[in-house]
């Protein structure tokens, strides 16, 4: 018998307003054709008045609690991944805690940008297995639209807003093929700060700053790092790529998804793709894609999933689990 962190339920939330590529072409020098061909993105959701990282996170968390069939007061840990917090402090996780009416729990944010959900999931998994908590909400939520330079066509067409959440519970699992997280690996290489960053912050400029990216360089590192970390978790779990039922990747660019899958010999039909409809929602993209694939019936109980992401830092990671 081993203690494993098991996903009880998933949820997600999107802003009300959906924006297509044609609308962006009225703001910057771009086209639907360029965006679709280079990225696969057709739509993104943009937060409006009253929609914030915390409000989207709370909506996603409520949906996950509902699917799990558990009440907010049974949650003793909230780990929220975001690069776009409502306030510099306190942690957005505590705002979500108050919105959900949880009187007391552990609540904190994790900052690992697009890999944030993988970092949050791994931290929560370790706390649950160590006995520090029993039932956790792990959330990825972003309002990247608020840190985009809307005059920079090389970045503003790529991102969107949204949130995804899972309820994770420590369970005693006896069967070898029982549910839960089987392996996870995280990495960071801070030397690449200049390739993907925000040009501001409380301690430097005193401003929030805007997203800056050297896209081609990030692309190259993403394919190599993601293929590497996927191989690591596959080896750690003692499986082969053929055993994987679904890859739930960070949704930055359809071409990155294709190139990474090809490197591992994973067939494209096993990849959950949402970049076309959500664009890159940073820390929210993996749990958003997972919730979508659970709700449309692709991901079934007992399936072997691998989640992966890479983002600013650079940071990257992967997690292999039986759903
Ligand atoms: O989530 C974190 C991880 N992020 C990523 O993984 C993003 C990784 N990078 C990428 O996805 C791709 O590099 C981009 C989608 C950002 C760019 O695609 P690319 O094929 O690498 O294009 P490029 O940067 O080489 O630009 C090609 C051309 C340039 O024009 P010239 O110099 O060839 O005349 C750009 O100025 O496309 C131009 N361009 C655009 N044209 C129309 C750049 N952005 C746009 C645009 N519309 N929005």
mmCIF file of C-alpha atoms and ligand atoms in Angstrom:
data_model
loop_
_atom_site.group_PDB
_atom_site.id
_atom_site.type_symbol
_atom_site.label_atom_id
_atom_site.label_comp_id
_atom_site.label_asym_id
_atom_site.label_seq_id
_atom_site.Cartn_x
_atom_site.Cartn_y
_atom_site.Cartn_z
ATOM 1 C CA UNK A 1 0.000 0.000 0.000
ATOM 2 C CA UNK A 2 1.299 3.468 -0.900
ATOM 3 C CA UNK A 3 -0.034 6.983 -0.356
ATOM 4 C CA UNK A 4 -0.741 8.675 -3.666
ATOM 5 C CA UNK A 5 -2.257 12.025 -4.657
ATOM 6 C CA UNK A 6 -5.388 11.303 -6.651
ATOM 7 C CA UNK A 7 -7.362 13.780 -8.781
ATOM 8 C CA UNK A 8 -10.955 13.766 -7.482
ATOM 9 C CA UNK A 9 -12.284 16.346 -9.952
ATOM 10 C CA UNK A 10 -11.366 19.036 -12.460
ATOM 11 C CA UNK A 11 -12.837 22.450 -13.311
ATOM 12 C CA UNK A 12 -12.134 25.472 -15.467
ATOM 13 C CA UNK A 13 -13.305 29.004 -16.167
ATOM 14 C CA UNK A 14 -12.947 31.447 -19.043
ATOM 15 C CA UNK A 15 -13.733 35.162 -19.344
ATOM 16 C CA UNK A 16 -16.997 36.065 -21.096
ATOM 17 C CA UNK A 17 -15.349 37.775 -24.097
ATOM 18 C CA UNK A 18 -13.839 35.693 -26.903
ATOM 19 C CA UNK A 19 -11.565 37.474 -29.381
ATOM 20 C CA UNK A 20 -10.687 36.092 -32.823
ATOM 21 C CA UNK A 21 -7.582 36.767 -34.921
ATOM 22 C CA UNK A 22 -9.464 39.120 -37.265
ATOM 23 C CA UNK A 23 -10.237 41.438 -34.355
ATOM 24 C CA UNK A 24 -6.540 41.549 -33.402
ATOM 25 C CA UNK A 25 -5.666 42.399 -37.015
ATOM 26 C CA UNK A 26 -7.583 45.648 -36.544
ATOM 27 C CA UNK A 27 -5.222 46.585 -33.657
ATOM 28 C CA UNK A 28 -1.764 45.437 -34.859
ATOM 29 C CA UNK A 29 -0.140 44.569 -38.192
ATOM 30 C CA UNK A 30 -1.027 40.875 -38.284
ATOM 31 C CA UNK A 31 -3.426 38.480 -40.013
ATOM 32 C CA UNK A 32 -5.559 35.426 -39.234
ATOM 33 C CA UNK A 33 -3.449 33.533 -41.788
ATOM 34 C CA UNK A 34 -0.104 34.337 -40.064
ATOM 35 C CA UNK A 35 -1.369 33.524 -36.562
ATOM 36 C CA UNK A 36 -2.998 30.215 -37.595
ATOM 37 C CA UNK A 37 -0.042 29.084 -39.691
ATOM 38 C CA UNK A 38 2.689 29.962 -37.139
ATOM 39 C CA UNK A 39 0.845 29.086 -33.901
ATOM 40 C CA UNK A 40 -2.441 27.239 -34.540
ATOM 41 C CA UNK A 41 -4.286 29.894 -32.482
ATOM 42 C CA UNK A 42 -7.754 30.988 -33.682
ATOM 43 C CA UNK A 43 -9.329 32.436 -30.518
ATOM 44 C CA UNK A 44 -8.425 33.624 -27.040
ATOM 45 C CA UNK A 45 -10.570 34.862 -24.128
ATOM 46 C CA UNK A 46 -9.840 38.284 -22.675
ATOM 47 C CA UNK A 47 -10.859 39.282 -19.136
ATOM 48 C CA UNK A 48 -13.234 42.222 -18.850
ATOM 49 C CA UNK A 49 -14.209 44.472 -15.981
ATOM 50 C CA UNK A 50 -14.644 42.511 -12.760
ATOM 51 C CA UNK A 51 -12.885 39.430 -14.147
ATOM 52 C CA UNK A 52 -9.554 38.869 -12.404
ATOM 53 C CA UNK A 53 -7.093 36.053 -11.795
ATOM 54 C CA UNK A 54 -8.771 35.402 -8.408
ATOM 55 C CA UNK A 55 -12.346 35.477 -9.755
ATOM 56 C CA UNK A 56 -11.505 33.078 -12.607
ATOM 57 C CA UNK A 57 -9.583 30.852 -10.166
ATOM 58 C CA UNK A 58 -12.518 30.750 -7.743
ATOM 59 C CA UNK A 59 -14.928 29.836 -10.573
ATOM 60 C CA UNK A 60 -12.613 27.038 -11.750
ATOM 61 C CA UNK A 61 -12.185 25.826 -8.156
ATOM 62 C CA UNK A 62 -15.974 25.743 -7.588
ATOM 63 C CA UNK A 63 -16.378 23.648 -10.757
ATOM 64 C CA UNK A 64 -13.627 21.254 -9.615
ATOM 65 C CA UNK A 65 -15.162 20.922 -6.120
ATOM 66 C CA UNK A 66 -18.534 20.266 -7.712
ATOM 67 C CA UNK A 67 -17.164 17.544 -10.002
ATOM 68 C CA UNK A 68 -15.262 16.004 -7.084
ATOM 69 C CA UNK A 69 -18.442 16.072 -4.981
ATOM 70 C CA UNK A 70 -16.683 17.659 -2.002
ATOM 71 C CA UNK A 71 -17.321 20.869 -0.064
ATOM 72 C CA UNK A 72 -14.926 23.846 0.210
ATOM 73 C CA UNK A 73 -14.515 23.365 3.980
ATOM 74 C CA UNK A 74 -12.907 19.953 3.361
ATOM 75 C CA UNK A 75 -9.952 21.645 1.597
ATOM 76 C CA UNK A 76 -6.881 22.107 3.779
ATOM 77 C CA UNK A 77 -4.403 23.324 1.124
ATOM 78 C CA UNK A 78 -4.647 25.753 -1.816
ATOM 79 C CA UNK A 79 -1.684 26.086 -4.174
ATOM 80 C CA UNK A 80 -2.301 28.622 -6.929
ATOM 81 C CA UNK A 81 0.038 29.089 -9.876
ATOM 82 C CA UNK A 82 0.033 32.506 -11.497
ATOM 83 C CA UNK A 83 2.272 35.186 -12.974
ATOM 84 C CA UNK A 84 -0.570 37.709 -12.936
ATOM 85 C CA UNK A 85 -1.720 37.947 -9.289
ATOM 86 C CA UNK A 86 -4.561 40.280 -8.304
ATOM 87 C CA UNK A 87 -2.167 42.083 -5.950
ATOM 88 C CA UNK A 88 1.627 41.905 -5.470
ATOM 89 C CA UNK A 89 0.643 40.612 -2.035
ATOM 90 C CA UNK A 90 -1.191 38.932 -0.402
ATOM 91 C CA UNK A 91 -1.181 35.697 -2.381
ATOM 92 C CA UNK A 92 -4.088 35.265 -4.807
ATOM 93 C CA UNK A 93 -4.623 31.838 -3.180
ATOM 94 C CA UNK A 94 -5.816 33.638 -0.027
ATOM 95 C CA UNK A 95 -8.292 35.724 -2.065
ATOM 96 C CA UNK A 96 -9.638 32.484 -3.542
ATOM 97 C CA UNK A 97 -9.806 30.960 -0.041
ATOM 98 C CA UNK A 98 -11.967 33.901 1.133
ATOM 99 C CA UNK A 99 -14.166 33.720 -1.995
ATOM 100 C CA UNK A 100 -14.787 30.014 -1.339
ATOM 101 C CA UNK A 101 -15.553 30.673 2.341
ATOM 102 C CA UNK A 102 -12.849 28.348 3.680
ATOM 103 C CA UNK A 103 -12.227 29.520 7.263
ATOM 104 C CA UNK A 104 -8.722 28.034 7.672
ATOM 105 C CA UNK A 105 -6.310 26.239 5.369
ATOM 106 C CA UNK A 106 -2.776 26.557 3.986
ATOM 107 C CA UNK A 107 -2.849 28.923 0.974
ATOM 108 C CA UNK A 108 -0.004 30.247 -1.156
ATOM 109 C CA UNK A 109 0.962 31.118 -4.734
ATOM 110 C CA UNK A 110 3.627 29.561 -6.914
ATOM 111 C CA UNK A 111 5.411 31.655 -9.568
ATOM 112 C CA UNK A 112 6.789 29.540 -12.406
ATOM 113 C CA UNK A 113 4.895 31.244 -15.260
ATOM 114 C CA UNK A 114 3.777 28.700 -17.905
ATOM 115 C CA UNK A 115 5.145 25.750 -15.866
ATOM 116 C CA UNK A 116 3.345 27.065 -12.793
ATOM 117 C CA UNK A 117 0.665 24.382 -12.722
ATOM 118 C CA UNK A 118 3.278 21.586 -12.909
ATOM 119 C CA UNK A 119 5.199 23.234 -10.046
ATOM 120 C CA UNK A 120 1.985 23.708 -7.999
ATOM 121 C CA UNK A 121 0.877 20.119 -8.601
ATOM 122 C CA UNK A 122 4.269 18.718 -7.590
ATOM 123 C CA UNK A 123 4.430 20.858 -4.419
ATOM 124 C CA UNK A 124 0.877 19.820 -3.453
ATOM 125 C CA UNK A 125 1.626 16.151 -4.227
ATOM 126 C CA UNK A 126 4.683 16.231 -1.964
ATOM 127 C CA UNK A 127 2.779 17.937 0.880
ATOM 128 C CA UNK A 128 -0.081 15.440 0.611
ATOM 129 C CA UNK A 129 2.190 12.407 0.576
ATOM 130 C CA UNK A 130 4.194 13.800 3.522
ATOM 131 C CA UNK A 131 0.979 14.127 5.526
ATOM 132 C CA UNK A 132 1.018 17.946 5.699
ATOM 133 C CA UNK A 133 -2.453 18.118 4.164
ATOM 134 C CA UNK A 134 -5.198 15.717 3.111
ATOM 135 C CA UNK A 135 -7.152 17.424 0.349
ATOM 136 C CA UNK A 136 -5.859 20.210 -1.901
ATOM 137 C CA UNK A 137 -7.062 22.612 -4.533
ATOM 138 C CA UNK A 138 -4.372 23.081 -7.178
ATOM 139 C CA UNK A 139 -5.155 25.988 -9.480
ATOM 140 C CA UNK A 140 -3.565 27.658 -12.506
ATOM 141 C CA UNK A 141 -5.080 31.060 -13.245
ATOM 142 C CA UNK A 142 -3.958 33.983 -15.389
ATOM 143 C CA UNK A 143 -5.012 37.325 -16.820
ATOM 144 C CA UNK A 144 -2.032 37.682 -19.163
ATOM 145 C CA UNK A 145 -3.979 40.207 -21.250
ATOM 146 C CA UNK A 146 -3.199 42.724 -18.482
ATOM 147 C CA UNK A 147 0.604 42.400 -18.923
ATOM 148 C CA UNK A 148 0.671 42.325 -22.733
ATOM 149 C CA UNK A 149 2.026 45.166 -24.839
ATOM 150 C CA UNK A 150 -0.955 45.565 -27.164
ATOM 151 C CA UNK A 151 1.271 47.307 -29.709
ATOM 152 C CA UNK A 152 3.749 44.386 -29.943
ATOM 153 C CA UNK A 153 2.418 41.951 -32.559
ATOM 154 C CA UNK A 154 5.098 39.389 -31.703
ATOM 155 C CA UNK A 155 3.530 38.742 -28.273
ATOM 156 C CA UNK A 156 0.000 40.154 -28.037
ATOM 157 C CA UNK A 157 -1.526 37.632 -30.473
ATOM 158 C CA UNK A 158 -0.191 34.630 -28.512
ATOM 159 C CA UNK A 159 -1.786 34.820 -25.071
ATOM 160 C CA UNK A 160 -5.206 34.597 -23.449
ATOM 161 C CA UNK A 161 -6.858 34.529 -20.015
ATOM 162 C CA UNK A 162 -8.441 31.657 -18.085
ATOM 163 C CA UNK A 163 -8.207 29.277 -15.144
ATOM 164 C CA UNK A 164 -8.173 25.553 -14.452
ATOM 165 C CA UNK A 165 -8.247 23.633 -11.173
ATOM 166 C CA UNK A 166 -8.059 20.132 -9.747
ATOM 167 C CA UNK A 167 -9.044 18.702 -6.359
ATOM 168 C CA UNK A 168 -6.216 16.444 -5.221
ATOM 169 C CA UNK A 169 -6.554 14.004 -2.318
ATOM 170 C CA UNK A 170 -4.083 11.764 -0.458
ATOM 171 C CA UNK A 171 -5.345 8.189 -0.739
ATOM 172 C CA UNK A 172 -4.014 4.768 0.257
ATOM 173 C CA UNK A 173 -3.631 2.912 -3.018
ATOM 174 C CA UNK A 174 -3.113 -0.855 -2.994
ATOM 175 C CA UNK A 175 -3.329 -1.865 -6.677
ATOM 176 C CA UNK A 176 -0.186 -1.200 -8.729
ATOM 177 C CA UNK A 177 -2.392 0.185 -11.490
ATOM 178 C CA UNK A 178 -4.426 2.296 -9.022
ATOM 179 C CA UNK A 179 -4.974 6.035 -9.481
ATOM 180 C CA UNK A 180 -2.668 8.888 -8.569
ATOM 181 C CA UNK A 181 0.505 10.743 -9.430
ATOM 182 C CA UNK A 182 3.242 8.274 -10.355
ATOM 183 C CA UNK A 183 6.204 10.490 -11.219
ATOM 184 C CA UNK A 184 7.043 14.143 -11.597
ATOM 185 C CA UNK A 185 10.135 16.140 -12.485
ATOM 186 C CA UNK A 186 10.771 19.892 -12.363
ATOM 187 C CA UNK A 187 13.639 21.948 -13.779
ATOM 188 C CA UNK A 188 14.780 25.563 -13.957
ATOM 189 C CA UNK A 189 17.612 27.363 -15.730
ATOM 190 C CA UNK A 190 17.721 31.012 -14.675
ATOM 191 C CA UNK A 191 20.366 31.924 -17.262
ATOM 192 C CA UNK A 192 17.602 32.349 -19.839
ATOM 193 C CA UNK A 193 15.727 35.168 -18.074
ATOM 194 C CA UNK A 194 16.335 37.492 -21.051
ATOM 195 C CA UNK A 195 14.493 35.280 -23.549
ATOM 196 C CA UNK A 196 11.068 35.456 -21.863
ATOM 197 C CA UNK A 197 10.337 37.963 -19.111
ATOM 198 C CA UNK A 198 8.323 40.953 -17.946
ATOM 199 C CA UNK A 199 10.163 44.294 -18.087
ATOM 200 C CA UNK A 200 9.047 45.490 -14.678
ATOM 201 C CA UNK A 201 8.450 44.494 -11.077
ATOM 202 C CA UNK A 202 7.903 45.881 -7.560
ATOM 203 C CA UNK A 203 11.598 45.757 -6.632
ATOM 204 C CA UNK A 204 13.081 47.104 -9.879
ATOM 205 C CA UNK A 205 10.842 49.569 -11.717
ATOM 206 C CA UNK A 206 7.963 49.775 -9.267
ATOM 207 C CA UNK A 207 5.682 48.961 -12.196
ATOM 208 C CA UNK A 208 3.993 45.785 -13.375
ATOM 209 C CA UNK A 209 5.802 45.668 -16.738
ATOM 210 C CA UNK A 210 4.940 44.004 -20.044
ATOM 211 C CA UNK A 211 5.749 40.594 -21.546
ATOM 212 C CA UNK A 212 8.883 40.440 -23.744
ATOM 213 C CA UNK A 213 9.918 37.328 -25.651
ATOM 214 C CA UNK A 214 12.517 36.144 -28.163
ATOM 215 C CA UNK A 215 10.080 33.656 -29.678
ATOM 216 C CA UNK A 216 12.411 31.626 -31.896
ATOM 217 C CA UNK A 217 14.896 30.994 -29.064
ATOM 218 C CA UNK A 218 12.119 29.989 -26.676
ATOM 219 C CA UNK A 219 10.718 27.641 -29.319
ATOM 220 C CA UNK A 220 14.047 25.832 -29.732
ATOM 221 C CA UNK A 221 14.592 25.388 -25.978
ATOM 222 C CA UNK A 222 10.956 24.301 -25.475
ATOM 223 C CA UNK A 223 11.149 21.317 -27.828
ATOM 224 C CA UNK A 224 14.465 20.058 -26.391
ATOM 225 C CA UNK A 225 13.531 20.598 -22.719
ATOM 226 C CA UNK A 226 10.028 19.138 -23.023
ATOM 227 C CA UNK A 227 11.187 16.018 -24.841
ATOM 228 C CA UNK A 228 13.895 15.582 -22.176
ATOM 229 C CA UNK A 229 11.606 15.912 -19.160
ATOM 230 C CA UNK A 230 8.994 13.636 -20.754
ATOM 231 C CA UNK A 231 11.648 10.945 -21.159
ATOM 232 C CA UNK A 232 12.585 11.398 -17.489
ATOM 233 C CA UNK A 233 9.080 10.811 -16.083
ATOM 234 C CA UNK A 234 8.482 7.904 -18.482
ATOM 235 C CA UNK A 235 11.690 6.286 -17.198
ATOM 236 C CA UNK A 236 10.910 7.085 -13.526
ATOM 237 C CA UNK A 237 7.491 5.439 -13.826
ATOM 238 C CA UNK A 238 8.960 2.397 -15.610
ATOM 239 C CA UNK A 239 6.633 2.665 -18.617
ATOM 240 C CA UNK A 240 7.070 3.194 -22.356
ATOM 241 C CA UNK A 241 5.611 6.020 -24.503
ATOM 242 C CA UNK A 242 3.155 3.447 -25.931
ATOM 243 C CA UNK A 243 1.558 3.037 -22.468
ATOM 244 C CA UNK A 244 0.484 6.713 -22.398
ATOM 245 C CA UNK A 245 -3.190 7.311 -23.192
ATOM 246 C CA UNK A 246 -3.148 11.134 -23.272
ATOM 247 C CA UNK A 247 -0.549 13.897 -23.347
ATOM 248 C CA UNK A 248 -1.937 17.092 -21.773
ATOM 249 C CA UNK A 249 0.661 19.699 -22.743
ATOM 250 C CA UNK A 250 1.119 23.393 -22.110
ATOM 251 C CA UNK A 251 -0.569 25.112 -25.045
ATOM 252 C CA UNK A 252 1.936 27.644 -26.407
ATOM 253 C CA UNK A 253 2.111 26.757 -30.078
ATOM 254 C CA UNK A 254 0.684 23.862 -32.126
ATOM 255 C CA UNK A 255 4.074 23.455 -33.804
ATOM 256 C CA UNK A 256 5.777 22.888 -30.408
ATOM 257 C CA UNK A 257 3.181 20.216 -29.574
ATOM 258 C CA UNK A 258 3.798 18.467 -32.908
ATOM 259 C CA UNK A 259 7.597 18.657 -32.712
ATOM 260 C CA UNK A 260 7.717 17.360 -29.105
ATOM 261 C CA UNK A 261 5.326 14.482 -29.856
ATOM 262 C CA UNK A 262 7.357 13.537 -32.924
ATOM 263 C CA UNK A 263 10.599 13.406 -30.872
ATOM 264 C CA UNK A 264 8.981 10.852 -28.535
ATOM 265 C CA UNK A 265 7.133 8.930 -31.234
ATOM 266 C CA UNK A 266 3.763 9.839 -29.693
ATOM 267 C CA UNK A 267 0.883 9.838 -32.207
ATOM 268 C CA UNK A 268 -0.795 13.254 -32.678
ATOM 269 C CA UNK A 269 -4.226 11.814 -31.814
ATOM 270 C CA UNK A 270 -3.022 11.237 -28.221
ATOM 271 C CA UNK A 271 -2.257 14.957 -27.711
ATOM 272 C CA UNK A 272 -4.957 17.155 -26.146
ATOM 273 C CA UNK A 273 -4.894 20.389 -28.170
ATOM 274 C CA UNK A 274 -6.699 23.539 -27.001
ATOM 275 C CA UNK A 275 -4.281 26.203 -28.255
ATOM 276 C CA UNK A 276 -6.640 26.858 -31.184
ATOM 277 C CA UNK A 277 -9.473 27.978 -28.913
ATOM 278 C CA UNK A 278 -7.692 29.306 -25.766
ATOM 279 C CA UNK A 279 -4.260 30.488 -27.054
ATOM 280 C CA UNK A 280 -1.487 30.429 -24.443
ATOM 281 C CA UNK A 281 -3.023 30.902 -20.990
ATOM 282 C CA UNK A 282 0.299 30.324 -19.181
ATOM 283 C CA UNK A 283 -0.234 28.511 -15.842
ATOM 284 C CA UNK A 284 -3.898 27.893 -16.683
ATOM 285 C CA UNK A 285 -3.324 26.050 -19.952
ATOM 286 C CA UNK A 286 -2.629 22.521 -18.657
ATOM 287 C CA UNK A 287 -5.557 22.333 -16.170
ATOM 288 C CA UNK A 288 -7.851 24.014 -18.736
ATOM 289 C CA UNK A 289 -6.937 21.389 -21.344
ATOM 290 C CA UNK A 290 -7.288 18.586 -18.787
ATOM 291 C CA UNK A 291 -10.761 19.744 -17.729
ATOM 292 C CA UNK A 292 -11.883 20.029 -21.341
ATOM 293 C CA UNK A 293 -10.682 16.502 -22.189
ATOM 294 C CA UNK A 294 -12.332 15.072 -19.049
ATOM 295 C CA UNK A 295 -15.630 16.817 -19.781
ATOM 296 C CA UNK A 296 -15.770 15.818 -23.461
ATOM 297 C CA UNK A 297 -15.132 12.181 -22.461
ATOM 298 C CA UNK A 298 -11.700 11.719 -24.000
ATOM 299 C CA UNK A 299 -9.940 11.258 -20.664
ATOM 300 C CA UNK A 300 -11.463 8.337 -18.739
ATOM 301 C CA UNK A 301 -10.836 6.986 -15.234
ATOM 302 C CA UNK A 302 -7.872 4.603 -15.355
ATOM 303 C CA UNK A 303 -6.163 6.425 -18.254
ATOM 304 C CA UNK A 304 -2.445 7.108 -18.030
ATOM 305 C CA UNK A 305 -1.796 10.840 -18.546
ATOM 306 C CA UNK A 306 1.324 12.889 -18.893
ATOM 307 C CA UNK A 307 1.163 16.641 -18.226
ATOM 308 C CA UNK A 308 4.031 18.891 -19.331
ATOM 309 C CA UNK A 309 4.942 22.569 -19.576
ATOM 310 C CA UNK A 310 7.799 24.981 -20.190
ATOM 311 C CA UNK A 311 7.927 28.715 -19.595
ATOM 312 C CA UNK A 312 9.792 31.811 -18.449
ATOM 313 C CA UNK A 313 12.764 31.321 -16.170
ATOM 314 C CA UNK A 314 13.225 29.012 -17.966
ATOM 315 C CA UNK A 315 11.228 26.567 -15.912
ATOM 316 C CA UNK A 316 9.868 23.252 -17.135
ATOM 317 C CA UNK A 317 8.406 20.040 -15.826
ATOM 318 C CA UNK A 318 6.257 16.973 -16.399
ATOM 319 C CA UNK A 319 3.964 14.800 -14.325
ATOM 320 C CA UNK A 320 2.787 11.282 -15.068
ATOM 321 C CA UNK A 321 -0.442 10.135 -13.405
ATOM 322 C CA UNK A 322 -3.203 7.599 -13.600
ATOM 323 C CA UNK A 323 -6.492 9.476 -13.681
HETATM 324 O O1 LIG B 1 4.525 29.743 -23.020
HETATM 325 C C1 LIG B 1 5.872 30.004 -22.909
HETATM 326 C C2 LIG B 1 6.570 29.452 -24.015
HETATM 327 N N1 LIG B 1 6.391 30.246 -25.212
HETATM 328 C C3 LIG B 1 6.566 29.682 -26.348
HETATM 329 O O2 LIG B 1 6.805 28.500 -26.356
HETATM 330 C C4 LIG B 1 6.562 30.497 -27.601
HETATM 331 C C5 LIG B 1 7.601 29.946 -28.511
HETATM 332 N N2 LIG B 1 7.758 30.645 -29.775
HETATM 333 C C6 LIG B 1 6.830 30.588 -30.741
HETATM 334 O O3 LIG B 1 5.767 30.024 -30.562
HETATM 335 C C7 LIG B 1 7.152 31.206 -32.100
HETATM 336 O O4 LIG B 1 8.523 31.516 -32.137
HETATM 337 C C8 LIG B 1 6.321 32.493 -32.408
HETATM 338 C C9 LIG B 1 4.890 32.117 -32.674
HETATM 339 C C10 LIG B 1 6.424 33.461 -31.237
HETATM 340 C C11 LIG B 1 6.868 33.187 -33.653
HETATM 341 O O5 LIG B 1 6.868 32.271 -34.764
HETATM 342 P P1 LIG B 1 8.156 32.142 -35.708
HETATM 343 O O6 LIG B 1 7.811 31.202 -36.774
HETATM 344 O O7 LIG B 1 9.320 31.792 -34.796
HETATM 345 O O8 LIG B 1 8.271 33.579 -36.302
HETATM 346 P P2 LIG B 1 9.493 34.620 -36.209
HETATM 347 O O9 LIG B 1 9.631 35.153 -34.838
HETATM 348 O O10 LIG B 1 10.677 33.996 -36.851
HETATM 349 O O11 LIG B 1 8.955 35.776 -37.157
HETATM 350 C C12 LIG B 1 8.795 35.580 -38.574
HETATM 351 C C13 LIG B 1 8.285 36.860 -39.183
HETATM 352 C C14 LIG B 1 9.071 38.092 -38.774
HETATM 353 O O12 LIG B 1 9.127 38.951 -39.881
HETATM 354 P P3 LIG B 1 10.473 39.024 -40.782
HETATM 355 O O13 LIG B 1 11.561 39.449 -39.852
HETATM 356 O O14 LIG B 1 10.670 37.653 -41.328
HETATM 357 O O15 LIG B 1 10.111 40.043 -41.820
HETATM 358 C C15 LIG B 1 8.203 38.726 -37.720
HETATM 359 O O16 LIG B 1 8.377 40.118 -37.621
HETATM 360 O O17 LIG B 1 6.942 37.082 -38.739
HETATM 361 C C16 LIG B 1 6.810 38.412 -38.234
HETATM 362 N N3 LIG B 1 5.804 38.436 -37.209
HETATM 363 C C17 LIG B 1 4.494 38.592 -37.476
HETATM 364 N N4 LIG B 1 3.831 38.784 -38.632
HETATM 365 C C18 LIG B 1 2.497 38.894 -38.561
HETATM 366 C C19 LIG B 1 5.957 38.270 -35.877
HETATM 367 N N5 LIG B 1 4.762 38.334 -35.262
HETATM 368 C C20 LIG B 1 3.847 38.543 -36.236
HETATM 369 C C21 LIG B 1 2.441 38.673 -36.232
HETATM 370 N N6 LIG B 1 1.812 38.856 -37.414
HETATM 371 N N7 LIG B 1 1.709 38.609 -35.095
#
